Short mmCIF file of C-alpha atoms in Angstrom, two decimals:
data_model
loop_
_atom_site.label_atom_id
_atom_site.label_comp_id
_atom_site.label_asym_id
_atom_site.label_seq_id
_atom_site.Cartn_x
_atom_site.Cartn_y
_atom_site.Cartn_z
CA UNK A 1 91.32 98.75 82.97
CA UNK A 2 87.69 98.62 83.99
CA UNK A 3 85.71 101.73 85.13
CA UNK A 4 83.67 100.55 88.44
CA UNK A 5 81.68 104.26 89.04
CA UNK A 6 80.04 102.84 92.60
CA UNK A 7 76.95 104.08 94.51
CA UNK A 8 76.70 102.52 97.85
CA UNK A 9 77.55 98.45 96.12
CA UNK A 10 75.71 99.71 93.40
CA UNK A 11 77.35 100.36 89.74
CA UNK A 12 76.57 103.84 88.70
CA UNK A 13 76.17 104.42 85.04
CA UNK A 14 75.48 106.63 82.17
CA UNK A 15 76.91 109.46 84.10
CA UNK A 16 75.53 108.28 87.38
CA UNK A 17 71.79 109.17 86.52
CA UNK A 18 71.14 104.92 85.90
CA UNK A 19 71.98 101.93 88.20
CA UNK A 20 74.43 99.82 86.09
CA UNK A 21 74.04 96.71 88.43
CA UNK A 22 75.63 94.83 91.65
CA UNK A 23 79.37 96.26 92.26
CA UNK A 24 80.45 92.25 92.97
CA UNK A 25 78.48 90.61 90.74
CA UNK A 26 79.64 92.46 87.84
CA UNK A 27 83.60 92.40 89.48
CA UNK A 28 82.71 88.60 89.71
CA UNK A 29 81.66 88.75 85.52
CA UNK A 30 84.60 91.00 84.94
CA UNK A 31 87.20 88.71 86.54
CA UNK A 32 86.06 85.82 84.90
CA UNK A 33 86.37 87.58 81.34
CA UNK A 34 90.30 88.46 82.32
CA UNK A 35 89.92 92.23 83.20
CA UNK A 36 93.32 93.30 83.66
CA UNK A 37 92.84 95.69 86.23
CA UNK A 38 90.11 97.76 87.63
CA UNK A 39 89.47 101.81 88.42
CA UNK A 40 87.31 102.10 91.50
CA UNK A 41 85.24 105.57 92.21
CA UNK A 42 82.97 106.41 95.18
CA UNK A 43 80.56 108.91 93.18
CA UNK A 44 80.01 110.01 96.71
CA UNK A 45 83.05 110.87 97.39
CA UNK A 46 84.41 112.14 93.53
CA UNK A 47 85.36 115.85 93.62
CA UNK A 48 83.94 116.37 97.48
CA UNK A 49 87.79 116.36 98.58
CA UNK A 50 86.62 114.51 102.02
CA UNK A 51 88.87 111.72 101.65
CA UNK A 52 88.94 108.24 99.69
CA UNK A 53 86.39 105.78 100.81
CA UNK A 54 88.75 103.19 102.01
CA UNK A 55 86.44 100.78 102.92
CA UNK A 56 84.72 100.45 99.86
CA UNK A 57 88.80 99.97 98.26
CA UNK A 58 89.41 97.41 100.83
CA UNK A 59 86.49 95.43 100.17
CA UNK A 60 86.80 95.28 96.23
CA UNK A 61 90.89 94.69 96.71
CA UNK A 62 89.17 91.67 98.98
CA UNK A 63 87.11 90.58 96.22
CA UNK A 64 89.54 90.07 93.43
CA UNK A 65 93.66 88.99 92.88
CA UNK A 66 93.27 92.09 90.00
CA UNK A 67 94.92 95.71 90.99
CA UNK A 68 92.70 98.24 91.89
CA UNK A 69 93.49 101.70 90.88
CA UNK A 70 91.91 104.36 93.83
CA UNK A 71 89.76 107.15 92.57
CA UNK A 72 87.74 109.95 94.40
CA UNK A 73 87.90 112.32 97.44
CA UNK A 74 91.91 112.09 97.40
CA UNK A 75 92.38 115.77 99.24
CA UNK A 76 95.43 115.22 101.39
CA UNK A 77 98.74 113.25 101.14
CA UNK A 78 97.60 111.65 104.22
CA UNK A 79 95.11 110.24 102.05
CA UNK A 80 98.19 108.62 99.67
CA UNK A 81 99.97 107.63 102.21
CA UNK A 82 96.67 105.26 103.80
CA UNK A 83 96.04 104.25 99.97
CA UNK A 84 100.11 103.38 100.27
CA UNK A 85 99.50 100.71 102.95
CA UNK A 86 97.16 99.43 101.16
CA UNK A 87 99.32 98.31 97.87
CA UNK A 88 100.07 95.04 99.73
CA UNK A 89 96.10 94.09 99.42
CA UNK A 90 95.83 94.99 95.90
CA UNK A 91 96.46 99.15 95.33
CA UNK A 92 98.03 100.03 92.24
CA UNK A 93 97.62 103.65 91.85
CA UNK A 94 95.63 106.42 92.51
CA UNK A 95 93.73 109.42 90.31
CA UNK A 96 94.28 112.50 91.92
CA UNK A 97 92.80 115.53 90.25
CA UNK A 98 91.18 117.60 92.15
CA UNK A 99 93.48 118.24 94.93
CA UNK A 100 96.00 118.93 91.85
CA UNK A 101 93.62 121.60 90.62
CA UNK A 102 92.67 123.14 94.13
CA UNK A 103 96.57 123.21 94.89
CA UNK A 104 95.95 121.18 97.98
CA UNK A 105 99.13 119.89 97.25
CA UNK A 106 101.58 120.12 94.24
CA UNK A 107 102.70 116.72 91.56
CA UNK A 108 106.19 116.63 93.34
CA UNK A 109 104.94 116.44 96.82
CA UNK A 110 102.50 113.77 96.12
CA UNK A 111 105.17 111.79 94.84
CA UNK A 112 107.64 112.73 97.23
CA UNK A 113 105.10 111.57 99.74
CA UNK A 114 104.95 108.40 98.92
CA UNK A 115 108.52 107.73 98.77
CA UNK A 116 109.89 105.19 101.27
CA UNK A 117 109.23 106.29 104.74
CA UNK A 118 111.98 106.32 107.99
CA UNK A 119 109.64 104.92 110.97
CA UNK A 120 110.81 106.63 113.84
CA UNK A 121 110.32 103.82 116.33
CA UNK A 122 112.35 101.45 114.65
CA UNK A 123 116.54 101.51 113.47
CA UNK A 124 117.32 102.62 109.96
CA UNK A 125 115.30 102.76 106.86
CA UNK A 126 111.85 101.81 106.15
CA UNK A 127 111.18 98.56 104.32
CA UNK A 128 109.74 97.57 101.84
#
């Protein structure tokens, strides 16, 4: 996996104090060389507990076939279960540390949470 620390489209590097480059030319480079996988953080958003920035995840799950791995501003299990929808477009997995630490929620409810869901306007279980 691949490390994309993102500023606006803008690769953030050396511990965010130095621009590391375009965010889709280099995911453009990256692909090309057979990156397996990438992890995608908002610097924004890292550690603010406001949320992931969804957006930016859909656009780089848009940009490449590779899984993307969420990281940043995770603070709720609402905010797995909206990264959940989006495994279909490319979502592997999500860093949640933070909200682990803060005791927003527990280990076992954030996987709990995004066990298969009943949708209560439809018959029986969710699927997949």
């Amino acid at each position: 996996a691949v490390g994309l620390d993102v500023k606006g489209t803008t690769l953030a590097a050396r511990g965010w104090t130095q621009e590391g480059g375009d965010l889709w030319e280099t995911l453009g480079r990256l692909d090309e060389a057979g990156c397996a996988r990438y992890v995608v953080t908002d610097v924004a958003k890292d550690g603010t507990m406001k949320g992931p920035n969804l957006h930016l995840l859909k656009q780089v799950c848009e940009a490449t076939t590779r899984p993307v791995i969420a990281s940043g501003g995770i603070s709720r299990l609402e905010d797995l279960h909206k990264l959940a929808d989006m495994v279909p477009h490319g979502i592997e997995g999500a860093i949640v540390g933070r909200a682990l630490y803060d005791g927003a929620f527990t280990l076992a409810e954030a996987i709990a949470a995004l066990e298969p869901r009943f949708d209560p306007y439809e018959w029986g279980p969710a699927q997949p």
